Amino acid sequence: MDFFSIHHLLVHIPLGTGGYDLSWIEALGTLAGLVCIWLASKEKISNYLFGLINVTLFALIFFQIQLYASLLLQVFFFLANLYGWYAWRRPRSETNNELVVRWLTVPKAINWALVSALAIGLLTIYINQVFAALSSLAVHGMKLLGISVAMPQLQPDAYPFWDASMTVLSVVAMVLMTRKYVENWILWVVIDVISIGVFAVQGVWAMAIEYLILTFIAANGCRLWMQKAGAVGSRSRP
């Protein structure tokens, strides 16, 4: 199991203050995430296999560094990947056809925008309490599984609005991707750009470069799916 330790380093990247130690588990998890996004941009169902690998490895990372709220979010993404795999394979009962790439209808787009804005606002205000509650839930859950863990000492969030935005939009984007809505790629581009800014400000340049690569992949995915879905004006039925 030492291979999956965050202390099993692959390389020291001389970027930023003091550089960045890249572990094998983070490197493999990141690579799986990049492959997942690239395959999804090509509308390949195999993206979900790499998505499952990505979230599993990152859950192990978050467990080791005691970010239990983030670990719990990986559980959600794990389940979302399983559902997406199922949904992309399953014919739609009313048409007996597989899901097709399409735009949200205008009412649905407005509803998603309002719900996202409200969720971001609330999470910005209560982000410390929410992540503390999620961490506590994760700790109790792991204890029930016989895993010996202690509640970590949580620090106040340094960027509450941006962290809230990335969290909420990531959940929304994942849900939209499982249903093959074009808008998921627009959200991923926004999330990646925010991530680049946050990591750059923190001096974590290796992660900033990683998300720069993800931005280009997501932008290309947006372009490809827009071509498949047609013009924005011709919104399809749900």
PDB file of N, CA and C in Angstrom, residues 108-202:
ATOM      1  N   LYS A 108     -35.377  24.820 -18.384  1.00  0.00           N
ATOM      2  CA  LYS A 108     -34.451  24.030 -17.571  1.00  0.00           C
ATOM      3  C   LYS A 108     -33.149  24.789 -17.323  1.00  0.00           C
ATOM      4  N   ALA A 109     -32.662  25.482 -18.336  1.00  0.00           N
ATOM      5  CA  ALA A 109     -31.429  26.248 -18.183  1.00  0.00           C
ATOM      6  C   ALA A 109     -31.603  27.346 -17.129  1.00  0.00           C
ATOM      7  N   ILE A 110     -32.745  28.010 -17.160  1.00  0.00           N
ATOM      8  CA  ILE A 110     -33.025  29.060 -16.178  1.00  0.00           C
ATOM      9  C   ILE A 110     -33.106  28.466 -14.779  1.00  0.00           C
ATOM     10  N   ASN A 111     -33.790  27.330 -14.648  1.00  0.00           N
ATOM     11  CA  ASN A 111     -33.921  26.676 -13.337  1.00  0.00           C
ATOM     12  C   ASN A 111     -32.556  26.272 -12.783  1.00  0.00           C
ATOM     13  N   TRP A 112     -31.718  25.664 -13.641  1.00  0.00           N
ATOM     14  CA  TRP A 112     -30.378  25.261 -13.197  1.00  0.00           C
ATOM     15  C   TRP A 112     -29.562  26.477 -12.781  1.00  0.00           C
ATOM     16  N   ALA A 113     -29.679  27.578 -13.530  1.00  0.00           N
ATOM     17  CA  ALA A 113     -28.928  28.798 -13.217  1.00  0.00           C
ATOM     18  C   ALA A 113     -29.362  29.369 -11.867  1.00  0.00           C
ATOM     19  N   LEU A 114     -30.668  29.399 -11.629  1.00  0.00           N
ATOM     20  CA  LEU A 114     -31.178  29.941 -10.366  1.00  0.00           C
ATOM     21  C   LEU A 114     -30.771  29.069  -9.184  1.00  0.00           C
ATOM     22  N   VAL A 115     -30.913  27.757  -9.349  1.00  0.00           N
ATOM     23  CA  VAL A 115     -30.539  26.836  -8.273  1.00  0.00           C
ATOM     24  C   VAL A 115     -29.041  26.935  -7.986  1.00  0.00           C
ATOM     25  N   SER A 116     -28.235  27.015  -9.040  1.00  0.00           N
ATOM     26  CA  SER A 116     -26.782  27.110  -8.862  1.00  0.00           C
ATOM     27  C   SER A 116     -26.403  28.398  -8.142  1.00  0.00           C
ATOM     28  N   ALA A 117     -27.010  29.516  -8.561  1.00  0.00           N
ATOM     29  CA  ALA A 117     -26.704  30.811  -7.945  1.00  0.00           C
ATOM     30  C   ALA A 117     -27.083  30.811  -6.468  1.00  0.00           C
ATOM     31  N   LEU A 118     -28.256  30.248  -6.158  1.00  0.00           N
ATOM     32  CA  LEU A 118     -28.700  30.182  -4.765  1.00  0.00           C
ATOM     33  C   LEU A 118     -27.769  29.295  -3.946  1.00  0.00           C
ATOM     34  N   ALA A 119     -27.394  28.133  -4.506  1.00  0.00           N
ATOM     35  CA  ALA A 119     -26.522  27.207  -3.790  1.00  0.00           C
ATOM     36  C   ALA A 119     -25.146  27.820  -3.554  1.00  0.00           C
ATOM     37  N   ILE A 120     -24.620  28.533  -4.549  1.00  0.00           N
ATOM     38  CA  ILE A 120     -23.319  29.186  -4.394  1.00  0.00           C
ATOM     39  C   ILE A 120     -23.387  30.258  -3.310  1.00  0.00           C
ATOM     40  N   GLY A 121     -24.459  31.041  -3.321  1.00  0.00           N
ATOM     41  CA  GLY A 121     -24.618  32.084  -2.314  1.00  0.00           C
ATOM     42  C   GLY A 121     -24.671  31.521  -0.903  1.00  0.00           C
ATOM     43  N   LEU A 122     -25.496  30.485  -0.714  1.00  0.00           N
ATOM     44  CA  LEU A 122     -25.628  29.882   0.613  1.00  0.00           C
ATOM     45  C   LEU A 122     -24.329  29.213   1.059  1.00  0.00           C
ATOM     46  N   LEU A 123     -23.684  28.491   0.120  1.00  0.00           N
ATOM     47  CA  LEU A 123     -22.446  27.802   0.484  1.00  0.00           C
ATOM     48  C   LEU A 123     -21.328  28.796   0.791  1.00  0.00           C
ATOM     49  N   THR A 124     -21.317  29.930   0.089  1.00  0.00           N
ATOM     50  CA  THR A 124     -20.319  30.966   0.376  1.00  0.00           C
ATOM     51  C   THR A 124     -20.444  31.444   1.818  1.00  0.00           C
ATOM     52  N   ILE A 125     -21.680  31.629   2.263  1.00  0.00           N
ATOM     53  CA  ILE A 125     -21.928  32.123   3.620  1.00  0.00           C
ATOM     54  C   ILE A 125     -21.626  31.059   4.671  1.00  0.00           C
ATOM     55  N   TYR A 126     -22.023  29.824   4.380  1.00  0.00           N
ATOM     56  CA  TYR A 126     -21.929  28.766   5.388  1.00  0.00           C
ATOM     57  C   TYR A 126     -20.890  27.696   5.042  1.00  0.00           C
ATOM     58  N   ILE A 127     -19.897  28.036   4.226  1.00  0.00           N
ATOM     59  CA  ILE A 127     -18.978  27.004   3.737  1.00  0.00           C
ATOM     60  C   ILE A 127     -18.198  26.324   4.858  1.00  0.00           C
ATOM     61  N   ASN A 128     -17.796  27.082   5.864  1.00  0.00           N
ATOM     62  CA  ASN A 128     -17.035  26.477   6.964  1.00  0.00           C
ATOM     63  C   ASN A 128     -17.888  25.496   7.752  1.00  0.00           C
ATOM     64  N   GLN A 129     -19.142  25.876   8.005  1.00  0.00           N
ATOM     65  CA  GLN A 129     -20.048  24.983   8.729  1.00  0.00           C
ATOM     66  C   GLN A 129     -20.399  23.748   7.898  1.00  0.00           C
ATOM     67  N   VAL A 130     -20.617  23.959   6.594  1.00  0.00           N
ATOM     68  CA  VAL A 130     -20.982  22.836   5.719  1.00  0.00           C
ATOM     69  C   VAL A 130     -19.843  21.831   5.629  1.00  0.00           C
ATOM     70  N   PHE A 131     -18.623  22.315   5.404  1.00  0.00           N
ATOM     71  CA  PHE A 131     -17.498  21.395   5.279  1.00  0.00           C
ATOM     72  C   PHE A 131     -17.153  20.742   6.611  1.00  0.00           C
ATOM     73  N   ALA A 132     -17.411  21.452   7.714  1.00  0.00           N
ATOM     74  CA  ALA A 132     -17.220  20.835   9.028  1.00  0.00           C
ATOM     75  C   ALA A 132     -18.230  19.709   9.237  1.00  0.00           C
ATOM     76  N   ALA A 133     -19.480  19.948   8.812  1.00  0.00           N
ATOM     77  CA  ALA A 133     -20.516  18.921   8.941  1.00  0.00           C
ATOM     78  C   ALA A 133     -20.210  17.722   8.047  1.00  0.00           C
ATOM     79  N   LEU A 134     -19.755  17.986   6.820  1.00  0.00           N
ATOM     80  CA  LEU A 134     -19.399  16.896   5.913  1.00  0.00           C
ATOM     81  C   LEU A 134     -18.216  16.099   6.451  1.00  0.00           C
ATOM     82  N   SER A 135     -17.249  16.814   7.022  1.00  0.00           N
ATOM     83  CA  SER A 135     -16.095  16.131   7.609  1.00  0.00           C
ATOM     84  C   SER A 135     -16.526  15.253   8.774  1.00  0.00           C
ATOM     85  N   SER A 136     -17.404  15.781   9.623  1.00  0.00           N
ATOM     86  CA  SER A 136     -17.901  15.008  10.756  1.00  0.00           C
ATOM     87  C   SER A 136     -18.665  13.773  10.290  1.00  0.00           C
ATOM     88  N   LEU A 137     -19.493  13.954   9.232  1.00  0.00           N
ATOM     89  CA  LEU A 137     -20.248  12.829   8.684  1.00  0.00           C
ATOM     90  C   LEU A 137     -19.301  11.765   8.140  1.00  0.00           C
ATOM     91  N   ALA A 138     -18.251  12.211   7.434  1.00  0.00           N
ATOM     92  CA  ALA A 138     -17.288  11.263   6.877  1.00  0.00           C
ATOM     93  C   ALA A 138     -16.548  10.525   7.979  1.00  0.00           C
ATOM     94  N   VAL A 139     -16.160  11.247   9.035  1.00  0.00           N
ATOM     95  CA  VAL A 139     -15.441  10.617  10.160  1.00  0.00           C
ATOM     96  C   VAL A 139     -16.307   9.559  10.828  1.00  0.00           C
ATOM     97  N   HIS A 140     -17.572   9.907  11.097  1.00  0.00           N
ATOM     98  CA  HIS A 140     -18.475   8.941  11.723  1.00  0.00           C
ATOM     99  C   HIS A 140     -18.714   7.744  10.809  1.00  0.00           C
ATOM    100  N   GLY A 141     -18.829   8.002   9.517  1.00  0.00           N
ATOM    101  CA  GLY A 141     -19.023   6.910   8.571  1.00  0.00           C
ATOM    102  C   GLY A 141     -17.842   5.964   8.544  1.00  0.00           C
ATOM    103  N   MET A 142     -16.631   6.515   8.553  1.00  0.00           N
ATOM    104  CA  MET A 142     -15.432   5.678   8.540  1.00  0.00           C
ATOM    105  C   MET A 142     -15.269   4.902   9.840  1.00  0.00           C
ATOM    106  N   LYS A 143     -15.650   5.521  10.950  1.00  0.00           N
ATOM    107  CA  LYS A 143     -15.583   4.818  12.233  1.00  0.00           C
ATOM    108  C   LYS A 143     -16.541   3.626  12.256  1.00  0.00           C
ATOM    109  N   LEU A 144     -17.717   3.796  11.623  1.00  0.00           N
ATOM    110  CA  LEU A 144     -18.665   2.687  11.541  1.00  0.00           C
ATOM    111  C   LEU A 144     -18.093   1.537  10.717  1.00  0.00           C
ATOM    112  N   LEU A 145     -17.192   1.878   9.778  1.00  0.00           N
ATOM    113  CA  LEU A 145     -16.549   0.861   8.945  1.00  0.00           C
ATOM    114  C   LEU A 145     -15.306   0.279   9.614  1.00  0.00           C
ATOM    115  N   GLY A 146     -15.036   0.743  10.832  1.00  0.00           N
ATOM    116  CA  GLY A 146     -13.890   0.213  11.574  1.00  0.00           C
ATOM    117  C   GLY A 146     -12.585   0.918  11.278  1.00  0.00           C
ATOM    118  N   ILE A 147     -12.647   2.085  10.603  1.00  0.00           N
ATOM    119  CA  ILE A 147     -11.439   2.842  10.282  1.00  0.00           C
ATOM    120  C   ILE A 147     -11.178   3.845  11.394  1.00  0.00           C
ATOM    121  N   SER A 148      -9.993   3.791  11.955  1.00  0.00           N
ATOM    122  CA  SER A 148      -9.646   4.666  13.075  1.00  0.00           C
ATOM    123  C   SER A 148      -9.206   6.031  12.552  1.00  0.00           C
ATOM    124  N   VAL A 149     -10.053   7.023  12.727  1.00  0.00           N
ATOM    125  CA  VAL A 149      -9.746   8.382  12.288  1.00  0.00           C
ATOM    126  C   VAL A 149     -10.199   9.365  13.359  1.00  0.00           C
ATOM    127  N   ALA A 150      -9.588  10.534  13.338  1.00  0.00           N
ATOM    128  CA  ALA A 150      -9.974  11.590  14.262  1.00  0.00           C
ATOM    129  C   ALA A 150     -10.441  12.792  13.463  1.00  0.00           C
ATOM    130  N   MET A 151     -11.290  13.586  14.058  1.00  0.00           N
ATOM    131  CA  MET A 151     -11.775  14.795  13.400  1.00  0.00           C
ATOM    132  C   MET A 151     -10.616  15.764  13.206  1.00  0.00           C
ATOM    133  N   PRO A 152     -10.349  16.200  11.976  1.00  0.00           N
ATOM    134  CA  PRO A 152      -9.214  17.105  11.739  1.00  0.00           C
ATOM    135  C   PRO A 152      -9.500  18.511  12.242  1.00  0.00           C
ATOM    136  N   GLN A 153      -8.421  19.249  12.445  1.00  0.00           N
ATOM    137  CA  GLN A 153      -8.549  20.652  12.805  1.00  0.00           C
ATOM    138  C   GLN A 153      -8.773  21.456  11.530  1.00  0.00           C
ATOM    139  N   LEU A 154      -9.958  21.986  11.371  1.00  0.00           N
ATOM    140  CA  LEU A 154     -10.306  22.689  10.137  1.00  0.00           C
ATOM    141  C   LEU A 154      -9.992  24.176  10.246  1.00  0.00           C
ATOM    142  N   GLN A 155      -9.394  24.701   9.179  1.00  0.00           N
ATOM    143  CA  GLN A 155      -9.097  26.125   9.115  1.00  0.00           C
ATOM    144  C   GLN A 155     -10.187  26.839   8.322  1.00  0.00           C
ATOM    145  N   PRO A 156     -10.447  28.110   8.627  1.00  0.00           N
ATOM    146  CA  PRO A 156     -11.443  28.856   7.843  1.00  0.00           C
ATOM    147  C   PRO A 156     -11.057  28.882   6.368  1.00  0.00           C
ATOM    148  N   ASP A 157     -12.045  28.783   5.505  1.00  0.00           N
ATOM    149  CA  ASP A 157     -11.790  28.779   4.069  1.00  0.00           C
ATOM    150  C   ASP A 157     -11.222  30.123   3.623  1.00  0.00           C
ATOM    151  N   ALA A 158     -10.121  30.049   2.864  1.00  0.00           N
ATOM    152  CA  ALA A 158      -9.452  31.277   2.432  1.00  0.00           C
ATOM    153  C   ALA A 158     -10.190  31.958   1.283  1.00  0.00           C
ATOM    154  N   TYR A 159     -10.877  31.176   0.467  1.00  0.00           N
ATOM    155  CA  TYR A 159     -11.577  31.717  -0.701  1.00  0.00           C
ATOM    156  C   TYR A 159     -13.000  31.157  -0.740  1.00  0.00           C
ATOM    157  N   PRO A 160     -13.850  31.583   0.188  1.00  0.00           N
ATOM    158  CA  PRO A 160     -15.190  30.974   0.306  1.00  0.00           C
ATOM    159  C   PRO A 160     -16.031  31.050  -0.959  1.00  0.00           C
ATOM    160  N   PHE A 161     -16.043  32.218  -1.633  1.00  0.00           N
ATOM    161  CA  PHE A 161     -16.880  32.346  -2.829  1.00  0.00           C
ATOM    162  C   PHE A 161     -16.371  31.449  -3.945  1.00  0.00           C
ATOM    163  N   TRP A 162     -15.072  31.468  -4.192  1.00  0.00           N
ATOM    164  CA  TRP A 162     -14.521  30.683  -5.293  1.00  0.00           C
ATOM    165  C   TRP A 162     -14.609  29.187  -5.009  1.00  0.00           C
ATOM    166  N   ASP A 163     -14.356  28.792  -3.763  1.00  0.00           N
ATOM    167  CA  ASP A 163     -14.482  27.372  -3.407  1.00  0.00           C
ATOM    168  C   ASP A 163     -15.934  26.914  -3.510  1.00  0.00           C
ATOM    169  N   ALA A 164     -16.857  27.782  -3.072  1.00  0.00           N
ATOM    170  CA  ALA A 164     -18.278  27.449  -3.176  1.00  0.00           C
ATOM    171  C   ALA A 164     -18.686  27.320  -4.639  1.00  0.00           C
ATOM    172  N   SER A 165     -18.190  28.215  -5.461  1.00  0.00           N
ATOM    173  CA  SER A 165     -18.519  28.183  -6.890  1.00  0.00           C
ATOM    174  C   SER A 165     -18.008  26.902  -7.538  1.00  0.00           C
ATOM    175  N   MET A 166     -16.755  26.539  -7.244  1.00  0.00           N
ATOM    176  CA  MET A 166     -16.185  25.328  -7.831  1.00  0.00           C
ATOM    177  C   MET A 166     -16.925  24.079  -7.362  1.00  0.00           C
ATOM    178  N   THR A 167     -17.300  24.055  -6.093  1.00  0.00           N
ATOM    179  CA  THR A 167     -17.991  22.888  -5.546  1.00  0.00           C
ATOM    180  C   THR A 167     -19.367  22.711  -6.182  1.00  0.00           C
ATOM    181  N   VAL A 168     -20.153  23.777  -6.173  1.00  0.00           N
ATOM    182  CA  VAL A 168     -21.519  23.713  -6.706  1.00  0.00           C
ATOM    183  C   VAL A 168     -21.502  23.443  -8.211  1.00  0.00           C
ATOM    184  N   LEU A 169     -20.677  24.182  -8.941  1.00  0.00           N
ATOM    185  CA  LEU A 169     -20.650  24.025 -10.393  1.00  0.00           C
ATOM    186  C   LEU A 169     -20.116  22.655 -10.805  1.00  0.00           C
ATOM    187  N   SER A 170     -19.205  22.076 -10.013  1.00  0.00           N
ATOM    188  CA  SER A 170     -18.705  20.731 -10.316  1.00  0.00           C
ATOM    189  C   SER A 170     -19.813  19.698 -10.195  1.00  0.00           C
ATOM    190  N   VAL A 171     -20.624  19.837  -9.153  1.00  0.00           N
ATOM    191  CA  VAL A 171     -21.749  18.919  -8.971  1.00  0.00           C
ATOM    192  C   VAL A 171     -22.741  19.068 -10.125  1.00  0.00           C
ATOM    193  N   VAL A 172     -23.084  20.313 -10.462  1.00  0.00           N
ATOM    194  CA  VAL A 172     -24.039  20.567 -11.545  1.00  0.00           C
ATOM    195  C   VAL A 172     -23.488  20.061 -12.874  1.00  0.00           C
ATOM    196  N   ALA A 173     -22.217  20.349 -13.155  1.00  0.00           N
ATOM    197  CA  ALA A 173     -21.605  19.922 -14.415  1.00  0.00           C
ATOM    198  C   ALA A 173     -21.595  18.405 -14.535  1.00  0.00           C
ATOM    199  N   MET A 174     -21.321  17.718 -13.431  1.00  0.00           N
ATOM    200  CA  MET A 174     -21.292  16.252 -13.463  1.00  0.00           C
ATOM    201  C   MET A 174     -22.683  15.701 -13.765  1.00  0.00           C
ATOM    202  N   VAL A 175     -23.697  16.280 -13.143  1.00  0.00           N
ATOM    203  CA  VAL A 175     -25.069  15.830 -13.380  1.00  0.00           C
ATOM    204  C   VAL A 175     -25.456  16.058 -14.845  1.00  0.00           C
ATOM    205  N   LEU A 176     -25.131  17.235 -15.367  1.00  0.00           N
ATOM    206  CA  LEU A 176     -25.469  17.555 -16.762  1.00  0.00           C
ATOM    207  C   LEU A 176     -24.718  16.657 -17.740  1.00  0.00           C
ATOM    208  N   MET A 177     -23.479  16.300 -17.404  1.00  0.00           N
ATOM    209  CA  MET A 177     -22.727  15.417 -18.286  1.00  0.00           C
ATOM    210  C   MET A 177     -23.372  14.037 -18.376  1.00  0.00           C
ATOM    211  N   THR A 178     -23.883  13.533 -17.246  1.00  0.00           N
ATOM    212  CA  THR A 178     -24.512  12.207 -17.265  1.00  0.00           C
ATOM    213  C   THR A 178     -25.730  12.173 -18.173  1.00  0.00           C
ATOM    214  N   ARG A 179     -26.318  13.371 -18.431  1.00  0.00           N
ATOM    215  CA  ARG A 179     -27.493  13.453 -19.305  1.00  0.00           C
ATOM    216  C   ARG A 179     -27.146  14.007 -20.682  1.00  0.00           C
ATOM    217  N   LYS A 180     -25.852  14.174 -20.959  1.00  0.00           N
ATOM    218  CA  LYS A 180     -25.349  14.638 -22.263  1.00  0.00           C
ATOM    219  C   LYS A 180     -25.853  16.024 -22.658  1.00  0.00           C
ATOM    220  N   TYR A 181     -25.864  16.930 -21.697  1.00  0.00           N
ATOM    221  CA  TYR A 181     -26.207  18.312 -22.012  1.00  0.00           C
ATOM    222  C   TYR A 181     -24.936  19.101 -22.310  1.00  0.00           C
ATOM    223  N   VAL A 182     -24.938  19.883 -23.384  1.00  0.00           N
ATOM    224  CA  VAL A 182     -23.775  20.646 -23.809  1.00  0.00           C
ATOM    225  C   VAL A 182     -23.271  21.575 -22.710  1.00  0.00           C
ATOM    226  N   GLU A 183     -24.190  22.123 -21.938  1.00  0.00           N
ATOM    227  CA  GLU A 183     -23.832  23.125 -20.939  1.00  0.00           C
ATOM    228  C   GLU A 183     -22.824  22.614 -19.909  1.00  0.00           C
ATOM    229  N   ASN A 184     -22.710  21.293 -19.773  1.00  0.00           N
ATOM    230  CA  ASN A 184     -21.752  20.774 -18.791  1.00  0.00           C
ATOM    231  C   ASN A 184     -20.337  21.237 -19.125  1.00  0.00           C
ATOM    232  N   TRP A 185     -20.011  21.313 -20.432  1.00  0.00           N
ATOM    233  CA  TRP A 185     -18.660  21.720 -20.833  1.00  0.00           C
ATOM    234  C   TRP A 185     -18.412  23.191 -20.562  1.00  0.00           C
ATOM    235  N   ILE A 186     -19.432  24.003 -20.714  1.00  0.00           N
ATOM    236  CA  ILE A 186     -19.294  25.427 -20.397  1.00  0.00           C
ATOM    237  C   ILE A 186     -18.944  25.592 -18.923  1.00  0.00           C
ATOM    238  N   LEU A 187     -19.623  24.805 -18.082  1.00  0.00           N
ATOM    239  CA  LEU A 187     -19.352  24.865 -16.646  1.00  0.00           C
ATOM    240  C   LEU A 187     -17.958  24.362 -16.315  1.00  0.00           C
ATOM    241  N   TRP A 188     -17.511  23.275 -16.988  1.00  0.00           N
ATOM    242  CA  TRP A 188     -16.165  22.768 -16.718  1.00  0.00           C
ATOM    243  C   TRP A 188     -15.108  23.791 -17.081  1.00  0.00           C
ATOM    244  N   VAL A 189     -15.323  24.529 -18.177  1.00  0.00           N
ATOM    245  CA  VAL A 189     -14.372  25.571 -18.553  1.00  0.00           C
ATOM    246  C   VAL A 189     -14.311  26.647 -17.473  1.00  0.00           C
ATOM    247  N   VAL A 190     -15.484  27.065 -16.984  1.00  0.00           N
ATOM    248  CA  VAL A 190     -15.542  28.068 -15.914  1.00  0.00           C
ATOM    249  C   VAL A 190     -14.827  27.554 -14.664  1.00  0.00           C
ATOM    250  N   ILE A 191     -15.104  26.312 -14.288  1.00  0.00           N
ATOM    251  CA  ILE A 191     -14.477  25.708 -13.102  1.00  0.00           C
ATOM    252  C   ILE A 191     -12.958  25.659 -13.244  1.00  0.00           C
ATOM    253  N   ASP A 192     -12.494  25.254 -14.422  1.00  0.00           N
ATOM    254  CA  ASP A 192     -11.051  25.144 -14.653  1.00  0.00           C
ATOM    255  C   ASP A 192     -10.372  26.505 -14.590  1.00  0.00           C
ATOM    256  N   VAL A 193     -11.005  27.526 -15.167  1.00  0.00           N
ATOM    257  CA  VAL A 193     -10.428  28.875 -15.139  1.00  0.00           C
ATOM    258  C   VAL A 193     -10.334  29.384 -13.704  1.00  0.00           C
ATOM    259  N   ILE A 194     -11.379  29.166 -12.922  1.00  0.00           N
ATOM    260  CA  ILE A 194     -11.351  29.563 -11.507  1.00  0.00           C
ATOM    261  C   ILE A 194     -10.228  28.826 -10.785  1.00  0.00           C
ATOM    262  N   SER A 195     -10.088  27.535 -11.056  1.00  0.00           N
ATOM    263  CA  SER A 195      -9.060  26.727 -10.409  1.00  0.00           C
ATOM    264  C   SER A 195      -7.666  27.245 -10.729  1.00  0.00           C
ATOM    265  N   ILE A 196      -7.452  27.618 -11.991  1.00  0.00           N
ATOM    266  CA  ILE A 196      -6.151  28.162 -12.388  1.00  0.00           C
ATOM    267  C   ILE A 196      -5.823  29.403 -11.552  1.00  0.00           C
ATOM    268  N   GLY A 197      -6.801  30.290 -11.416  1.00  0.00           N
ATOM    269  CA  GLY A 197      -6.596  31.511 -10.641  1.00  0.00           C
ATOM    270  C   GLY A 197      -6.293  31.237  -9.184  1.00  0.00           C
ATOM    271  N   VAL A 198      -7.067  30.336  -8.568  1.00  0.00           N
ATOM    272  CA  VAL A 198      -6.877  30.019  -7.148  1.00  0.00           C
ATOM    273  C   VAL A 198      -5.510  29.398  -6.911  1.00  0.00           C
ATOM    274  N   PHE A 199      -5.125  28.415  -7.741  1.00  0.00           N
ATOM    275  CA  PHE A 199      -3.834  27.759  -7.564  1.00  0.00           C
ATOM    276  C   PHE A 199      -2.674  28.705  -7.852  1.00  0.00           C
ATOM    277  N   ALA A 200      -2.846  29.603  -8.832  1.00  0.00           N
ATOM    278  CA  ALA A 200      -1.790  30.567  -9.142  1.00  0.00           C
ATOM    279  C   ALA A 200      -1.563  31.520  -7.971  1.00  0.00           C
ATOM    280  N   VAL A 201      -2.659  31.999  -7.383  1.00  0.00           N
ATOM    281  CA  VAL A 201      -2.554  32.897  -6.223  1.00  0.00           C
ATOM    282  C   VAL A 201      -1.861  32.186  -5.060  1.00  0.00           C
ATOM    283  N   GLN A 202      -2.135  30.896  -4.903  1.00  0.00           N
ATOM    284  CA  GLN A 202      -1.518  30.130  -3.826  1.00  0.00           C
ATOM    285  C   GLN A 202      -0.089  29.706  -4.152  1.00  0.00           C
TER     286      GLN A 202
END
